[in-house]
Amino acid sequence: MPEPPTWTDPVEAGVDAMSTYAPYNLISAAANRTRDYLTARIEPDGAFRDICDSRVLESALYLRLLRMRKTHERAQRELAAYLYRIRPTTPLDRIARDSAFHRVPVDTAQELLDAFHHPAGSRKRRVLAAILVALGAPPRTVSDAPPHPRKQAAWTSLALCAADILTTRSPRRSSARGIRRRLRTARAGEVWQGNALAHLLALHALHTVDPLDAVTGTGVEALERIRNHDGGMPFISGQEVFVTALAVSALMCSGYDRTRLARCGDFLADCQLADGGWGYTAATTQSDVDDTARCMEALHALAPDRYRDALNRGRRYLRGMASPSGGFPTYVSHHELEADMTAGAIIALAPLSLPATLRSAAEWLVGQQCQDGTFPATWTIGRNSVSERVLHALSLTGHGAYADCAGRTIRALEMSQNPDGGWGQFLGDSSDILSTAHAVCAVAHYVRPPKTALDYLLDQQRHDGSYVSPADQVGPRPIPFNYPALSSIHALRALSTAPSVRSS
């Protein structure tokens, strides 16, 4: 493998920072193009709505459901055509695609289930088994006992009800009742909680219990409304709260006029849930630490006085999610603690003067660092996103206090940079926009980002100012999904680290 480039901080070297980057007009022009691309996509209500790319899994599950119901023949043809065109890249996708065209051997499904390991343990395995059954590729055995009944995220609870019906010989009667009760809470014509995968599993389970259940028919019509133009089905119907929050933060970093983003801030404030948190879409009632932190970060950057009440409610929500050890989970207190959630909470709470909470969270965070200087990725494929959140968080708690930890992370990023100036999701992978943008933003919290990385971003920009990148988000973990606009949003934030953009 070629030697990684060696970084030289122009400030430490006594060099004019502006002169070490591409000419002012090139970087500023690139940032302006991306900024124009993004602002043109903001809707009148202030939301930034993007379409989730179709996925093999949901498309195959939907096709099988329609075939069993013998309805929506045109949709069946289009789903089959989408699946025929796709070249799956994971074992689960291969099984999902193959199930649409021929019987999948039992041993193949069993091997996938046996090989699956995740910190969530039996809960994830049971849902995976239910997915395989719904695809018509049941494993030979499902060895795990039903998971311990504790509070779960809304869609996980629904998926577990479906799994009880799909994977056990004597399902609880309450499972079908629970599914019907939950699905009936969806707004008219909408996918339940915006989660197509959980919605599909629930409909498969109801079809098993009663093929003529009216709730299933209503649920199918909601799914048909979100099917993409390529014929496939996305994982979720929308992520407009999360994407809008990220877009606002990126635009603010680029120097965009905050008064022109007022409607975006109002949209985010209106999406705050009763518990003080935020969810990923306006269709959900499930709050989480990540979306709450992102929305608070955006609102504080935009107009902290205007959104003081929302920020205070968010602060109370986050403090209620903190564990005694200082770390934060994603959805439910007392669940697994995660580095990216904890870093996000620090970023959101830092402007609100909570020194004890911040110190405890930072101490927990430092303890999660891996030997190579990175941090465990939980909601992304690569680790650069987590590194960026951690370095941002640590920079807000005082550069000196955790300098050793930050230095190890920066060195890890330096060692993993590719010769073309970019980063891939893993060491040795080809460079991509998201991994590169996250890395640039990460190091910029402490040192000047390397010129070669910004050059890479300039070279990869499309004529309309947008960027494209492989999927990096995962959900449910560890299945990737993609929102194309995120590549441009993160790229704008990375371009904005250049002195020429910040000073323009």
XYZ file of C-alpha atoms in Angstrom:
504
model
C 0.000 0.000 0.000
C 1.388 3.466 -0.831
C 2.570 5.607 2.041
C -0.122 8.016 3.271
C 0.483 11.703 2.668
C 2.089 13.686 5.453
C 0.110 16.674 6.665
C 1.646 20.016 7.417
C -0.437 22.553 9.273
C 0.165 25.824 7.392
C -0.299 27.875 10.556
C 2.339 25.915 12.471
C 4.639 26.053 9.460
C 4.379 29.836 9.283
C 2.678 29.781 5.882
C -0.248 31.938 4.840
C -3.167 29.539 5.185
C -4.997 30.997 2.204
C -2.078 30.362 -0.113
C -1.893 26.641 0.664
C -5.328 25.888 -0.733
C -6.794 26.002 -4.199
C -7.346 29.541 -5.451
C -10.005 31.492 -3.580
C -12.338 31.592 -6.538
C -12.240 27.801 -7.092
C -13.202 26.726 -3.579
C -15.652 29.574 -3.085
C -17.258 28.884 -6.449
C -17.556 25.179 -5.618
C -19.111 25.945 -2.238
C -21.521 28.408 -3.847
C -22.624 25.829 -6.428
C -23.332 23.255 -3.733
C -25.048 25.880 -1.602
C -27.281 26.884 -4.524
C -28.046 23.228 -5.241
C -29.151 22.673 -1.650
C -31.110 25.880 -1.085
C -33.096 25.310 -4.280
C -34.391 22.090 -2.727
C -35.794 23.688 0.434
C -39.586 23.497 0.275
C -41.973 26.343 1.193
C -42.603 24.897 4.667
C -38.857 24.940 5.364
C -38.306 21.202 5.051
C -35.541 19.637 3.009
C -37.144 16.503 1.589
C -35.168 13.887 -0.243
C -36.119 10.427 -1.484
C -34.551 7.371 0.097
C -32.998 5.089 -2.502
C -34.805 1.816 -3.129
C -33.493 -1.258 -1.336
C -33.524 -4.895 -2.328
C -34.926 -6.095 1.001
C -38.067 -3.970 1.162
C -38.680 -4.434 -2.570
C -38.562 -8.222 -2.257
C -40.774 -8.235 0.843
C -43.333 -6.012 -0.867
C -43.323 -8.086 -4.045
C -43.929 -11.292 -2.094
C -46.783 -9.690 -0.147
C -48.478 -8.505 -3.347
C -48.064 -11.936 -4.931
C -49.669 -13.611 -1.919
C -52.537 -11.108 -2.024
C -52.819 -11.349 -5.829
C -53.169 -7.574 -6.209
C -51.346 -4.645 -7.863
C -50.119 -6.519 -10.935
C -48.363 -3.487 -12.404
C -46.503 -2.889 -9.156
C -45.496 -6.559 -9.149
C -44.014 -6.239 -12.628
C -42.105 -3.081 -11.738
C -40.779 -4.532 -8.491
C -39.642 -7.672 -10.282
C -37.929 -5.578 -12.963
C -36.137 -3.537 -10.295
C -34.950 -6.676 -8.516
C -33.844 -8.241 -11.801
C -31.652 -5.210 -12.582
C -30.039 -5.027 -9.140
C -26.775 -6.753 -8.363
C -26.894 -7.517 -4.630
C -23.768 -6.904 -2.580
C -24.641 -8.567 0.750
C -25.757 -12.121 1.640
C -29.152 -10.866 2.851
C -29.721 -8.915 -0.361
C -28.786 -11.980 -2.408
C -31.335 -14.087 -0.562
C -33.964 -11.335 -0.878
C -33.397 -10.962 -4.603
C -33.224 -14.696 -5.258
C -36.454 -15.259 -3.335
C -38.274 -13.203 -5.962
C -37.329 -15.599 -8.753
C -36.808 -19.063 -7.250
C -36.848 -21.016 -4.017
C -33.945 -20.286 -1.695
C -32.371 -23.424 -0.169
C -33.069 -23.820 3.544
C -29.361 -24.259 4.217
C -28.625 -20.857 2.660
C -31.049 -19.090 4.990
C -29.807 -21.059 7.992
C -26.178 -20.210 7.223
C -27.028 -16.511 7.124
C -28.856 -16.684 10.451
C -26.092 -18.728 12.104
C -23.424 -16.285 10.900
C -25.258 -13.219 12.183
C -23.763 -11.597 15.258
C -24.731 -8.236 16.714
C -24.509 -6.633 20.158
C -28.324 -6.619 20.309
C -28.169 -10.433 20.295
C -31.395 -12.434 20.251
C -33.596 -9.462 19.385
C -31.821 -8.819 16.079
C -31.602 -12.533 15.260
C -35.296 -12.983 15.823
C -36.181 -10.103 13.522
C -33.759 -11.453 10.898
C -35.441 -14.854 11.140
C -38.822 -13.165 10.646
C -37.488 -11.372 7.568
C -36.302 -14.672 6.092
C -39.676 -16.302 6.760
C -41.499 -13.368 5.163
C -39.246 -13.657 2.104
C -40.237 -17.313 1.756
C -36.742 -18.422 2.747
C -37.273 -19.732 6.287
C -34.266 -21.009 8.227
C -34.408 -24.531 9.589
C -34.446 -23.445 13.223
C -34.730 -20.256 15.241
C -32.813 -21.182 18.367
C -33.167 -17.946 20.297
C -35.811 -17.629 22.958
C -38.093 -14.606 22.660
C -36.194 -11.498 23.789
C -36.621 -10.180 27.291
C -39.658 -7.888 27.332
C -38.180 -4.447 27.850
C -38.930 -1.116 26.271
C -37.808 -0.854 22.650
C -37.936 1.684 19.859
C -41.426 1.833 18.362
C -40.528 -0.011 15.147
C -38.556 -2.653 17.010
C -41.595 -3.413 19.163
C -43.715 -3.769 16.028
C -41.118 -5.987 14.341
C -40.956 -8.233 17.407
C -44.745 -8.629 17.378
C -44.471 -9.645 13.728
C -41.603 -12.014 14.534
C -43.713 -13.711 17.199
C -46.301 -14.556 14.547
C -43.882 -15.425 11.757
C -41.331 -17.523 13.663
C -43.274 -19.351 16.385
C -45.784 -22.190 16.114
C -48.021 -20.780 18.828
C -47.858 -16.982 18.620
C -49.459 -14.888 21.312
C -52.898 -13.551 20.404
C -51.768 -10.196 21.700
C -49.195 -9.960 18.889
C -51.808 -9.594 16.144
C -53.835 -7.212 18.297
C -50.724 -5.165 18.959
C -49.944 -4.943 15.246
C -53.460 -3.823 14.340
C -53.523 -1.283 17.147
C -50.206 0.238 16.088
C -50.937 0.338 12.362
C -54.261 2.065 12.971
C -52.406 4.977 14.581
C -50.732 5.856 11.274
C -51.974 9.010 9.620
C -54.266 8.346 6.676
C -52.331 7.083 3.677
C -48.972 7.044 5.481
C -46.554 4.263 6.289
C -46.540 3.614 10.035
C -43.862 5.749 11.739
C -42.351 6.234 8.264
C -40.653 2.825 8.567
C -41.437 0.683 5.525
C -39.504 -2.357 6.752
C -41.366 -2.612 10.062
C -44.616 -1.843 8.222
C -43.950 -4.673 5.755
C -43.114 -7.214 8.446
C -46.321 -6.290 10.261
C -48.400 -6.776 7.104
C -46.765 -10.144 6.408
C -47.643 -11.224 9.940
C -51.257 -10.058 9.621
C -51.585 -11.845 6.280
C -50.461 -15.035 8.010
C -53.170 -14.629 10.652
C -55.954 -13.377 8.360
C -55.348 -12.892 4.612
C -58.500 -10.761 4.356
C -57.670 -8.352 7.189
C -58.681 -4.827 6.116
C -55.694 -3.322 7.928
C -53.413 -5.158 5.500
C -55.169 -3.661 2.496
C -54.878 -0.147 3.910
C -51.229 -0.771 4.724
C -50.476 -1.897 1.176
C -51.960 1.289 -0.271
C -49.726 3.359 2.008
C -46.678 1.444 0.774
C -47.656 1.923 -2.846
C -47.650 5.696 -2.332
C -43.949 5.726 -1.393
C -42.690 3.313 -4.040
C -39.920 4.936 -6.073
C -39.873 5.691 -9.792
C -37.316 2.919 -10.366
C -39.969 0.440 -9.245
C -38.348 -0.368 -5.921
C -39.296 0.246 -2.315
C -37.263 2.418 0.089
C -36.437 1.594 3.702
C -38.212 4.678 5.071
C -40.721 7.124 3.629
C -38.845 10.240 4.693
C -36.000 11.602 6.767
C -36.851 15.256 6.421
C -36.227 16.270 10.036
C -32.732 14.785 10.116
C -31.816 16.031 6.640
C -33.176 19.536 7.258
C -31.194 19.838 10.490
C -27.981 18.791 8.743
C -28.657 21.111 5.811
C -29.207 24.095 8.126
C -25.956 23.402 9.988
C -24.002 23.024 6.747
C -25.465 26.183 5.228
C -24.706 28.142 8.381
C -21.104 26.893 8.316
C -20.825 28.118 4.737
C -21.806 31.656 5.707
C -25.323 31.534 4.292
C -27.685 34.288 5.430
C -29.443 32.964 8.541
C -32.549 35.074 7.933
C -33.197 33.073 4.774
C -33.295 29.875 6.831
C -35.911 31.054 9.334
C -38.606 28.841 7.866
C -36.283 25.835 8.197
C -35.808 26.576 11.876
C -39.542 26.970 12.372
C -40.127 23.638 10.630
C -37.669 21.904 12.957
C -39.151 23.539 16.043
C -42.641 22.459 14.974
C -41.426 18.855 14.663
C -40.331 18.651 18.304
C -42.115 15.802 20.073
C -43.967 15.905 23.367
C -41.034 14.452 25.325
C -38.749 17.271 24.143
C -36.850 15.164 21.645
C -37.011 14.871 17.877
C -37.435 11.941 15.506
C -36.050 11.470 12.013
C -39.327 12.325 10.266
C -42.525 14.210 10.994
C -44.352 10.880 10.600
C -42.821 9.344 13.726
C -43.591 9.700 17.416
C -40.283 8.030 18.367
C -37.660 10.468 19.591
C -33.948 9.682 19.607
C -30.717 11.228 20.808
C -29.181 11.672 17.351
C -32.023 13.632 15.763
C -32.487 15.641 18.941
C -28.820 16.612 19.001
C -28.814 17.497 15.283
C -31.922 19.668 15.605
C -30.608 21.437 18.688
C -27.288 22.101 16.964
C -29.104 23.612 13.971
C -31.492 25.729 16.048
C -28.724 27.059 18.256
C -26.630 28.022 15.223
C -29.637 29.642 13.583
C -31.316 31.675 16.332
C -30.790 30.564 19.949
C -33.041 33.255 21.389
C -35.875 32.560 18.978
C -35.790 28.844 19.788
C -34.937 29.090 23.485
C -38.015 27.138 24.621
C -37.395 24.320 22.142
C -33.733 24.151 23.137
C -34.606 23.992 26.824
C -37.050 21.146 26.218
C -34.405 19.369 24.184
C -31.888 19.875 26.971
C -34.243 18.226 29.471
C -34.809 15.325 27.093
C -31.080 14.730 26.625
C -30.301 14.981 30.321
C -32.998 12.390 30.936
C -31.317 10.046 28.445
C -27.854 10.257 30.026
C -26.628 7.166 31.842
C -24.964 7.343 35.269
C -21.663 6.547 33.527
C -22.027 9.573 31.241
C -22.801 7.865 27.938
C -25.951 8.153 25.848
C -28.038 5.518 24.010
C -30.036 6.098 20.833
C -33.702 5.500 21.600
C -34.311 4.321 25.139
C -32.504 5.079 28.381
C -30.654 2.074 29.814
C -30.084 0.672 26.320
C -26.605 0.215 24.865
C -24.495 3.378 25.084
C -22.937 4.647 21.864
C -20.028 6.923 21.027
C -21.732 8.888 18.252
C -24.845 9.484 20.375
C -22.725 10.658 23.300
C -20.686 12.979 21.093
C -23.874 14.417 19.609
C -25.295 15.059 23.057
C -22.124 16.942 24.047
C -22.348 19.095 20.910
C -26.004 19.910 21.598
C -25.547 20.610 25.309
C -22.226 22.489 25.180
C -23.798 25.941 24.533
C -26.199 25.437 27.455
C -23.591 25.468 30.257
C -23.892 22.016 31.844
C -20.298 21.367 32.922
C -20.949 18.268 35.055
C -22.981 16.537 32.335
C -20.448 17.448 29.657
C -17.473 16.310 31.712
C -19.081 12.969 32.536
C -20.030 12.401 28.887
C -16.561 13.333 27.644
C -14.886 10.997 30.135
C -17.110 8.144 29.006
C -16.438 9.003 25.369
C -12.663 8.972 25.753
C -12.928 5.519 27.288
C -14.519 4.157 24.103
C -11.558 4.926 21.847
C -10.174 1.902 20.005
C -6.479 1.072 19.957
C -6.119 2.435 16.426
C -7.506 5.831 17.480
C -10.958 5.390 15.944
C -14.309 4.915 17.665
C -16.924 2.184 17.143
C -19.369 2.945 14.339
C -22.963 2.063 15.113
C -25.181 3.988 12.687
C -22.745 4.258 9.771
C -20.663 1.791 7.797
C -17.402 3.698 8.061
C -15.912 5.283 11.172
C -15.098 8.754 9.868
C -18.548 10.064 10.751
C -18.088 8.986 14.368
C -14.579 10.465 14.419
C -15.979 13.798 13.255
C -18.648 13.838 15.945
C -16.144 12.891 18.641
C -13.551 15.495 17.638
C -16.259 18.140 17.426
C -17.491 17.194 20.894
C -14.036 17.119 22.470
C -13.143 20.475 20.927
C -16.107 22.005 22.757
C -14.960 20.692 26.127
C -11.545 22.364 25.858
C -8.792 21.484 23.394
C -6.279 20.711 26.112
C -8.301 18.399 28.338
C -8.531 15.546 25.855
C -5.647 16.382 23.533
C -4.147 12.881 23.634
C -7.420 11.269 22.602
C -8.000 13.810 19.827
C -4.430 13.437 18.624
C -4.782 9.665 18.267
C -7.953 10.110 16.216
C -6.313 12.690 13.959
C -3.312 10.406 13.439
C -5.653 7.552 12.535
C -7.274 9.763 9.923
C -3.894 10.838 8.592
C -2.785 7.217 8.222
C -5.965 6.197 6.401
C -6.010 8.979 3.780
C -5.676 7.689 0.234
C -3.048 8.967 -2.229
C -5.792 10.737 -4.223
C -6.544 12.890 -1.174
C -9.794 11.205 -0.199
C -10.873 8.557 2.268
C -12.811 5.315 1.898
C -15.140 3.651 4.362
C -12.367 1.287 5.453
C -8.591 1.344 5.187
C -7.677 0.500 1.602
C -11.146 1.224 0.172
C -11.521 3.594 -2.755
C -12.187 7.193 -1.787
C -15.765 8.422 -1.564
C -17.399 11.762 -0.839
C -19.027 11.016 2.505
C -15.955 9.409 4.060
C -13.803 12.270 2.795
C -16.171 15.014 3.932
C -16.434 13.507 7.412
C -12.636 13.258 7.662
C -12.091 16.846 6.527
C -14.620 18.170 9.041
C -13.102 15.990 11.762
C -9.557 17.295 11.503
C -10.757 20.866 10.957
C -11.836 21.022 14.600
C -8.136 20.948 15.548
C -5.907 21.618 12.517
C -6.174 22.875 8.958
C -7.608 20.130 6.751
C -5.137 18.828 4.167
C -5.152 20.586 0.825
C -5.252 17.269 -1.029
C -8.598 16.410 0.553
C -10.211 19.656 -0.582
C -8.728 19.150 -4.029
C -10.390 15.728 -4.108
C -13.749 17.293 -3.251
C -13.304 19.915 -5.967
C -12.535 17.228 -8.530
C -15.604 15.155 -7.605
C -18.193 17.920 -7.782
C -20.860 17.461 -10.450
C -21.824 20.257 -12.827
C -24.940 21.184 -10.814
C -22.981 21.478 -7.566
C -24.102 18.147 -6.148
C -22.089 15.147 -4.999
C -22.750 11.408 -5.059
C -21.427 8.764 -2.715
C -22.089 5.164 -1.672
C -24.519 4.593 1.186
C -23.038 5.117 4.634
C -26.078 5.121 6.937
C -27.391 1.816 8.291
C -30.844 0.906 9.508
C -31.832 -1.380 10.930
C -28.237 -2.058 11.849
C -26.228 -3.254 9.950
C -28.211 -2.848 6.670
C -27.106 0.172 4.549
C -29.519 2.734 3.143
C -28.920 5.919 1.188
C -30.257 9.465 1.075
C -28.455 11.064 -1.898
C -28.677 14.654 -0.604
C -26.494 13.853 2.400
C -23.422 13.637 0.159
C -23.874 17.255 -0.932
C -24.713 18.462 2.577
C -21.600 16.960 4.138
C -19.457 18.052 1.184
C -20.591 21.664 1.668
C -19.638 21.522 5.312
C -16.230 20.147 4.356
C -15.651 22.819 1.708
C -16.585 25.414 4.313
C -13.545 24.476 6.402
C -11.305 26.166 3.836
C -10.210 29.657 4.923
C -11.327 31.112 1.599
C -14.934 30.051 2.187
C -15.063 30.991 5.860
C -13.695 34.453 5.126
C -15.918 35.145 2.123
